[in-house]
């Protein structure tokens, strides 16, 4: 397997041994920070206070922007590589879409308009194809040989996740409404990039990209869990602005930012 050491068309062999390690202190800081924030919301904030919506918007936007800025930095640094530049630009753009969508949603809500379905949903949904492009671009670059059982699992993951949601949601709606279609799009998009991230982690697990891809997969798993959990809560009208599922999104964005930092160190 070939890898660009300086990304100037001079290939080097990927070391057989992982040279990067996970700094678990980063995960500890993220977890503690999120728990303290959630405690603050429960104890010091009134759920009926409109300021809490602004606080949530700021936190969501900020965490997504951290990952976006990290992605843009790597894209700029390795733009001449022809592969990594465009791949990381796509991922950074997807993270930026999440931040922008959050702001659009909040603005529409404050104007008394219906925030969903709205243009905010289209901006949010753009995250999935952009992130999938990033994952697919990296995986295709190494042209891995994928065994049939792995292919089957990777294909089944989005089919099962989307199928279960569609069955349950359609039973609630009893019609293919806009809410149903949007929810299906979110679940399908998140499950597809989850499969791609898992595939990448399996492919690169023994190379220098193994640790960064593992961390990236963890981040995507967290955001996927958040997307799917939200879809089910929304189905039964149980979601609230202070719901702990928000921590999955915040944590996912910050973990993705950490994964991008690790990518920078090995690229």
mmCIF file of C-alpha atoms in Angstrom:
data_model
loop_
_atom_site.group_PDB
_atom_site.id
_atom_site.type_symbol
_atom_site.label_atom_id
_atom_site.label_comp_id
_atom_site.label_asym_id
_atom_site.label_seq_id
_atom_site.Cartn_x
_atom_site.Cartn_y
_atom_site.Cartn_z
ATOM 1 C CA UNK A 1 0.000 0.000 0.000
ATOM 2 C CA UNK A 2 1.433 3.359 -1.003
ATOM 3 C CA UNK A 3 1.140 6.607 0.863
ATOM 4 C CA UNK A 4 2.375 10.113 0.192
ATOM 5 C CA UNK A 5 4.975 11.156 2.740
ATOM 6 C CA UNK A 6 5.071 14.778 1.660
ATOM 7 C CA UNK A 7 2.239 14.575 -0.833
ATOM 8 C CA UNK A 8 4.417 15.697 -3.742
ATOM 9 C CA UNK A 9 3.962 12.572 -5.834
ATOM 10 C CA UNK A 10 6.711 10.771 -3.910
ATOM 11 C CA UNK A 11 5.167 7.574 -2.536
ATOM 12 C CA UNK A 12 6.334 5.842 0.618
ATOM 13 C CA UNK A 13 5.375 2.477 1.984
ATOM 14 C CA UNK A 14 2.954 2.659 4.878
ATOM 15 C CA UNK A 15 4.581 1.297 8.045
ATOM 16 C CA UNK A 16 3.187 -2.006 9.224
ATOM 17 C CA UNK A 17 3.008 -0.737 12.782
ATOM 18 C CA UNK A 18 0.807 2.003 14.140
ATOM 19 C CA UNK A 19 2.922 4.999 15.100
ATOM 20 C CA UNK A 20 0.126 7.150 16.557
ATOM 21 C CA UNK A 21 -1.607 6.603 19.869
ATOM 22 C CA UNK A 22 -4.916 7.840 21.205
ATOM 23 C CA UNK A 23 -4.660 10.500 23.881
ATOM 24 C CA UNK A 24 -7.459 9.379 26.172
ATOM 25 C CA UNK A 25 -7.165 12.608 28.127
ATOM 26 C CA UNK A 26 -8.829 14.337 25.162
ATOM 27 C CA UNK A 27 -11.827 12.018 25.417
ATOM 28 C CA UNK A 28 -11.926 12.522 29.178
ATOM 29 C CA UNK A 29 -11.978 16.308 28.784
ATOM 30 C CA UNK A 30 -14.732 16.100 26.162
ATOM 31 C CA UNK A 31 -16.883 13.791 28.297
ATOM 32 C CA UNK A 32 -16.452 15.826 31.485
ATOM 33 C CA UNK A 33 -17.084 19.083 29.635
ATOM 34 C CA UNK A 34 -20.313 17.771 28.110
ATOM 35 C CA UNK A 35 -21.559 16.367 31.429
ATOM 36 C CA UNK A 36 -20.864 19.675 33.203
ATOM 37 C CA UNK A 37 -22.712 21.519 30.440
ATOM 38 C CA UNK A 38 -25.725 19.200 30.692
ATOM 39 C CA UNK A 39 -25.724 19.601 34.495
ATOM 40 C CA UNK A 40 -25.712 23.365 33.998
ATOM 41 C CA UNK A 41 -28.756 23.149 31.738
ATOM 42 C CA UNK A 42 -30.731 21.002 34.176
ATOM 43 C CA UNK A 43 -29.854 22.958 37.324
ATOM 44 C CA UNK A 44 -29.395 26.589 36.327
ATOM 45 C CA UNK A 45 -31.599 26.994 33.251
ATOM 46 C CA UNK A 46 -35.375 27.225 33.040
ATOM 47 C CA UNK A 47 -36.639 24.970 30.217
ATOM 48 C CA UNK A 48 -39.202 27.663 29.325
ATOM 49 C CA UNK A 49 -36.548 30.380 29.037
ATOM 50 C CA UNK A 50 -35.986 31.380 25.407
ATOM 51 C CA UNK A 51 -32.324 32.093 26.164
ATOM 52 C CA UNK A 52 -31.721 28.372 26.413
ATOM 53 C CA UNK A 53 -32.410 28.033 22.686
ATOM 54 C CA UNK A 54 -29.713 30.604 21.980
ATOM 55 C CA UNK A 55 -27.272 28.792 24.268
ATOM 56 C CA UNK A 56 -27.934 25.471 22.533
ATOM 57 C CA UNK A 57 -27.517 27.085 19.117
ATOM 58 C CA UNK A 58 -24.206 28.656 20.106
ATOM 59 C CA UNK A 59 -22.856 25.368 21.496
ATOM 60 C CA UNK A 60 -23.945 23.338 18.461
ATOM 61 C CA UNK A 61 -22.595 25.913 16.028
ATOM 62 C CA UNK A 62 -19.300 26.261 17.894
ATOM 63 C CA UNK A 63 -18.563 22.527 18.120
ATOM 64 C CA UNK A 64 -19.369 22.023 14.435
ATOM 65 C CA UNK A 65 -17.183 25.007 13.501
ATOM 66 C CA UNK A 66 -14.237 23.553 15.438
ATOM 67 C CA UNK A 67 -14.366 20.453 13.225
ATOM 68 C CA UNK A 68 -14.931 22.556 10.082
ATOM 69 C CA UNK A 69 -11.924 24.794 10.766
ATOM 70 C CA UNK A 70 -9.721 21.765 11.414
ATOM 71 C CA UNK A 71 -10.868 20.251 8.115
ATOM 72 C CA UNK A 72 -10.241 23.448 6.139
ATOM 73 C CA UNK A 73 -6.764 23.711 7.653
ATOM 74 C CA UNK A 74 -5.843 20.208 6.467
ATOM 75 C CA UNK A 75 -7.442 20.790 3.052
ATOM 76 C CA UNK A 76 -5.342 23.925 2.559
ATOM 77 C CA UNK A 77 -2.170 22.251 3.772
ATOM 78 C CA UNK A 78 -2.498 19.261 1.414
ATOM 79 C CA UNK A 79 -4.394 20.842 -1.459
ATOM 80 C CA UNK A 80 -1.677 19.977 -4.008
ATOM 81 C CA UNK A 81 -1.929 16.276 -3.213
ATOM 82 C CA UNK A 82 -4.867 15.917 -5.594
ATOM 83 C CA UNK A 83 -6.612 13.504 -3.218
ATOM 84 C CA UNK A 84 -6.495 14.617 0.380
ATOM 85 C CA UNK A 85 -7.078 18.287 -0.379
ATOM 86 C CA UNK A 86 -10.473 17.804 -2.017
ATOM 87 C CA UNK A 87 -11.442 15.029 0.408
ATOM 88 C CA UNK A 88 -10.850 17.148 3.493
ATOM 89 C CA UNK A 89 -12.416 20.183 1.850
ATOM 90 C CA UNK A 90 -15.592 18.148 1.411
ATOM 91 C CA UNK A 91 -15.603 17.012 5.051
ATOM 92 C CA UNK A 92 -14.924 20.538 6.299
ATOM 93 C CA UNK A 93 -17.716 21.881 4.087
ATOM 94 C CA UNK A 94 -20.079 19.273 5.503
ATOM 95 C CA UNK A 95 -19.260 20.317 9.057
ATOM 96 C CA UNK A 96 -19.751 23.953 8.067
ATOM 97 C CA UNK A 97 -23.175 23.041 6.681
ATOM 98 C CA UNK A 98 -24.153 21.692 10.099
ATOM 99 C CA UNK A 99 -23.134 24.968 11.722
ATOM 100 C CA UNK A 100 -24.957 27.077 9.119
ATOM 101 C CA UNK A 101 -28.101 24.960 9.304
ATOM 102 C CA UNK A 102 -28.223 25.424 13.066
ATOM 103 C CA UNK A 103 -28.074 29.194 12.658
ATOM 104 C CA UNK A 104 -30.729 29.173 9.925
ATOM 105 C CA UNK A 105 -33.029 27.015 12.072
ATOM 106 C CA UNK A 106 -32.635 29.369 15.039
ATOM 107 C CA UNK A 107 -33.236 32.465 12.873
ATOM 108 C CA UNK A 108 -36.418 31.051 11.346
ATOM 109 C CA UNK A 109 -37.668 30.013 14.775
ATOM 110 C CA UNK A 110 -37.072 33.498 16.187
ATOM 111 C CA UNK A 111 -38.926 35.020 13.234
ATOM 112 C CA UNK A 112 -41.977 32.923 14.036
ATOM 113 C CA UNK A 113 -41.586 30.818 10.899
ATOM 114 C CA UNK A 114 -41.715 27.035 10.700
ATOM 115 C CA UNK A 115 -38.041 25.989 11.025
ATOM 116 C CA UNK A 116 -38.640 22.475 9.705
ATOM 117 C CA UNK A 117 -39.253 21.559 6.965
ATOM 118 C CA UNK A 118 -37.281 24.511 5.641
ATOM 119 C CA UNK A 119 -34.067 25.442 3.874
ATOM 120 C CA UNK A 120 -32.250 24.485 7.090
ATOM 121 C CA UNK A 121 -33.027 20.820 6.369
ATOM 122 C CA UNK A 122 -31.426 21.022 2.933
ATOM 123 C CA UNK A 123 -28.278 22.533 4.441
ATOM 124 C CA UNK A 124 -28.172 19.834 7.132
ATOM 125 C CA UNK A 125 -28.712 17.087 4.555
ATOM 126 C CA UNK A 126 -25.757 18.403 2.519
ATOM 127 C CA UNK A 127 -23.502 17.116 5.305
ATOM 128 C CA UNK A 128 -24.118 13.494 4.285
ATOM 129 C CA UNK A 129 -23.030 13.507 0.609
ATOM 130 C CA UNK A 130 -20.059 15.752 1.428
ATOM 131 C CA UNK A 131 -18.890 13.467 4.228
ATOM 132 C CA UNK A 132 -19.518 10.369 2.126
ATOM 133 C CA UNK A 133 -17.364 11.874 -0.618
ATOM 134 C CA UNK A 134 -14.562 12.380 1.889
ATOM 135 C CA UNK A 135 -14.767 8.776 3.091
ATOM 136 C CA UNK A 136 -15.153 7.267 -0.380
ATOM 137 C CA UNK A 137 -12.301 9.362 -1.802
ATOM 138 C CA UNK A 138 -9.869 8.156 0.856
ATOM 139 C CA UNK A 139 -10.960 4.523 0.609
ATOM 140 C CA UNK A 140 -10.824 4.481 -3.194
ATOM 141 C CA UNK A 141 -7.331 5.984 -3.175
ATOM 142 C CA UNK A 142 -5.937 2.874 -1.506
ATOM 143 C CA UNK A 143 -7.971 0.483 -3.700
ATOM 144 C CA UNK A 144 -8.415 -2.121 -0.966
ATOM 145 C CA UNK A 145 -9.546 -5.699 -1.513
ATOM 146 C CA UNK A 146 -12.756 -6.139 0.445
ATOM 147 C CA UNK A 147 -13.947 -9.606 1.393
ATOM 148 C CA UNK A 148 -17.510 -10.622 0.606
ATOM 149 C CA UNK A 149 -18.653 -10.917 4.273
ATOM 150 C CA UNK A 150 -17.398 -7.387 4.951
ATOM 151 C CA UNK A 151 -19.187 -6.100 1.848
ATOM 152 C CA UNK A 152 -22.401 -7.754 3.024
ATOM 153 C CA UNK A 153 -22.195 -6.178 6.488
ATOM 154 C CA UNK A 154 -21.384 -2.732 5.107
ATOM 155 C CA UNK A 155 -24.373 -2.902 2.748
ATOM 156 C CA UNK A 156 -26.727 -4.317 5.372
ATOM 157 C CA UNK A 157 -26.052 -1.643 8.007
ATOM 158 C CA UNK A 158 -27.851 1.241 6.206
ATOM 159 C CA UNK A 159 -30.552 -1.084 4.858
ATOM 160 C CA UNK A 160 -31.443 -2.407 8.323
ATOM 161 C CA UNK A 161 -31.245 0.966 10.091
ATOM 162 C CA UNK A 162 -33.285 2.744 7.421
ATOM 163 C CA UNK A 163 -35.750 -0.138 7.076
ATOM 164 C CA UNK A 164 -36.526 -0.270 10.794
ATOM 165 C CA UNK A 165 -37.059 3.484 10.960
ATOM 166 C CA UNK A 166 -39.235 3.514 7.825
ATOM 167 C CA UNK A 167 -41.427 0.718 9.199
ATOM 168 C CA UNK A 168 -41.941 2.373 12.573
ATOM 169 C CA UNK A 169 -42.331 5.925 11.266
ATOM 170 C CA UNK A 170 -44.719 4.965 8.473
ATOM 171 C CA UNK A 171 -46.841 3.205 11.053
ATOM 172 C CA UNK A 172 -47.057 6.478 12.974
ATOM 173 C CA UNK A 173 -47.680 8.748 10.010
ATOM 174 C CA UNK A 174 -49.766 6.290 7.949
ATOM 175 C CA UNK A 175 -48.703 8.289 4.906
ATOM 176 C CA UNK A 176 -45.546 9.431 3.153
ATOM 177 C CA UNK A 177 -45.625 12.971 4.584
ATOM 178 C CA UNK A 178 -42.859 15.554 4.345
ATOM 179 C CA UNK A 179 -41.890 14.764 7.941
ATOM 180 C CA UNK A 180 -41.611 11.084 7.061
ATOM 181 C CA UNK A 181 -39.483 11.750 3.965
ATOM 182 C CA UNK A 182 -37.174 14.137 5.821
ATOM 183 C CA UNK A 183 -36.730 11.755 8.718
ATOM 184 C CA UNK A 184 -35.997 8.936 6.289
ATOM 185 C CA UNK A 185 -33.403 11.086 4.500
ATOM 186 C CA UNK A 186 -31.616 11.890 7.769
ATOM 187 C CA UNK A 187 -31.556 8.273 8.913
ATOM 188 C CA UNK A 188 -30.461 6.980 5.512
ATOM 189 C CA UNK A 189 -27.716 9.582 5.153
ATOM 190 C CA UNK A 190 -26.301 9.000 8.628
ATOM 191 C CA UNK A 191 -26.374 5.196 8.269
ATOM 192 C CA UNK A 192 -24.600 5.297 4.897
ATOM 193 C CA UNK A 193 -21.701 7.396 6.167
ATOM 194 C CA UNK A 194 -21.567 5.177 9.251
ATOM 195 C CA UNK A 195 -21.011 2.147 6.996
ATOM 196 C CA UNK A 196 -18.341 3.972 5.016
ATOM 197 C CA UNK A 197 -16.538 5.050 8.199
ATOM 198 C CA UNK A 198 -16.581 1.497 9.557
ATOM 199 C CA UNK A 199 -15.200 0.209 6.260
ATOM 200 C CA UNK A 200 -12.410 2.771 6.365
ATOM 201 C CA UNK A 201 -11.534 1.837 9.936
ATOM 202 C CA UNK A 202 -11.317 -1.840 8.945
ATOM 203 C CA UNK A 203 -9.137 -1.075 5.927
ATOM 204 C CA UNK A 204 -6.682 1.216 7.690
ATOM 205 C CA UNK A 205 -6.604 -0.529 11.075
ATOM 206 C CA UNK A 206 -3.012 -1.771 10.568
ATOM 207 C CA UNK A 207 -1.566 1.315 8.881
ATOM 208 C CA UNK A 208 -0.584 4.823 9.906
ATOM 209 C CA UNK A 209 -4.126 6.003 9.246
ATOM 210 C CA UNK A 210 -5.547 3.373 11.602
ATOM 211 C CA UNK A 211 -5.806 5.519 14.726
ATOM 212 C CA UNK A 212 -7.120 8.666 12.984
ATOM 213 C CA UNK A 213 -9.744 6.609 11.142
ATOM 214 C CA UNK A 214 -10.763 4.836 14.338
ATOM 215 C CA UNK A 215 -11.290 8.194 16.051
ATOM 216 C CA UNK A 216 -13.142 9.528 12.996
ATOM 217 C CA UNK A 217 -15.396 6.465 13.072
ATOM 218 C CA UNK A 218 -16.158 7.059 16.756
ATOM 219 C CA UNK A 219 -17.136 10.641 15.958
ATOM 220 C CA UNK A 220 -19.405 9.570 13.111
ATOM 221 C CA UNK A 221 -20.947 6.837 15.280
ATOM 222 C CA UNK A 222 -21.827 9.484 17.876
ATOM 223 C CA UNK A 223 -23.439 11.809 15.322
ATOM 224 C CA UNK A 224 -25.265 8.858 13.747
ATOM 225 C CA UNK A 225 -26.663 7.808 17.116
ATOM 226 C CA UNK A 226 -27.748 11.402 17.659
ATOM 227 C CA UNK A 227 -29.476 11.599 14.276
ATOM 228 C CA UNK A 228 -31.300 8.322 14.737
ATOM 229 C CA UNK A 229 -32.244 8.955 18.361
ATOM 230 C CA UNK A 230 -33.622 12.361 17.382
ATOM 231 C CA UNK A 231 -35.643 10.825 14.567
ATOM 232 C CA UNK A 232 -37.323 8.391 16.959
ATOM 233 C CA UNK A 233 -37.932 11.040 19.628
ATOM 234 C CA UNK A 234 -39.384 13.366 17.016
ATOM 235 C CA UNK A 235 -41.610 10.534 15.851
ATOM 236 C CA UNK A 236 -43.267 10.449 19.290
ATOM 237 C CA UNK A 237 -42.919 14.209 20.010
ATOM 238 C CA UNK A 238 -40.544 13.569 22.929
ATOM 239 C CA UNK A 239 -37.591 15.739 21.920
ATOM 240 C CA UNK A 240 -36.750 18.805 24.021
ATOM 241 C CA UNK A 241 -34.061 21.451 23.604
ATOM 242 C CA UNK A 242 -32.261 20.217 26.741
ATOM 243 C CA UNK A 243 -32.441 16.516 25.881
ATOM 244 C CA UNK A 244 -29.140 14.691 26.563
ATOM 245 C CA UNK A 245 -29.070 13.337 23.018
ATOM 246 C CA UNK A 246 -27.638 16.731 22.041
ATOM 247 C CA UNK A 247 -24.432 15.640 23.752
ATOM 248 C CA UNK A 248 -23.974 12.997 21.065
ATOM 249 C CA UNK A 249 -23.818 15.711 18.411
ATOM 250 C CA UNK A 250 -21.510 17.954 20.413
ATOM 251 C CA UNK A 251 -19.252 15.045 21.333
ATOM 252 C CA UNK A 252 -19.299 13.715 17.771
ATOM 253 C CA UNK A 253 -18.192 17.056 16.314
ATOM 254 C CA UNK A 254 -15.370 17.429 18.850
ATOM 255 C CA UNK A 255 -14.175 13.849 18.326
ATOM 256 C CA UNK A 256 -14.167 14.417 14.556
ATOM 257 C CA UNK A 257 -12.059 17.533 15.161
ATOM 258 C CA UNK A 258 -9.621 15.419 17.176
ATOM 259 C CA UNK A 259 -9.546 12.823 14.382
ATOM 260 C CA UNK A 260 -8.643 15.569 11.907
ATOM 261 C CA UNK A 261 -5.814 16.671 14.181
ATOM 262 C CA UNK A 262 -4.496 13.101 14.215
ATOM 263 C CA UNK A 263 -4.813 12.941 10.419
ATOM 264 C CA UNK A 264 -2.648 16.052 10.196
ATOM 265 C CA UNK A 265 0.095 14.371 12.217
ATOM 266 C CA UNK A 266 0.327 11.286 9.980
ATOM 267 C CA UNK A 267 -0.270 12.799 6.563
#
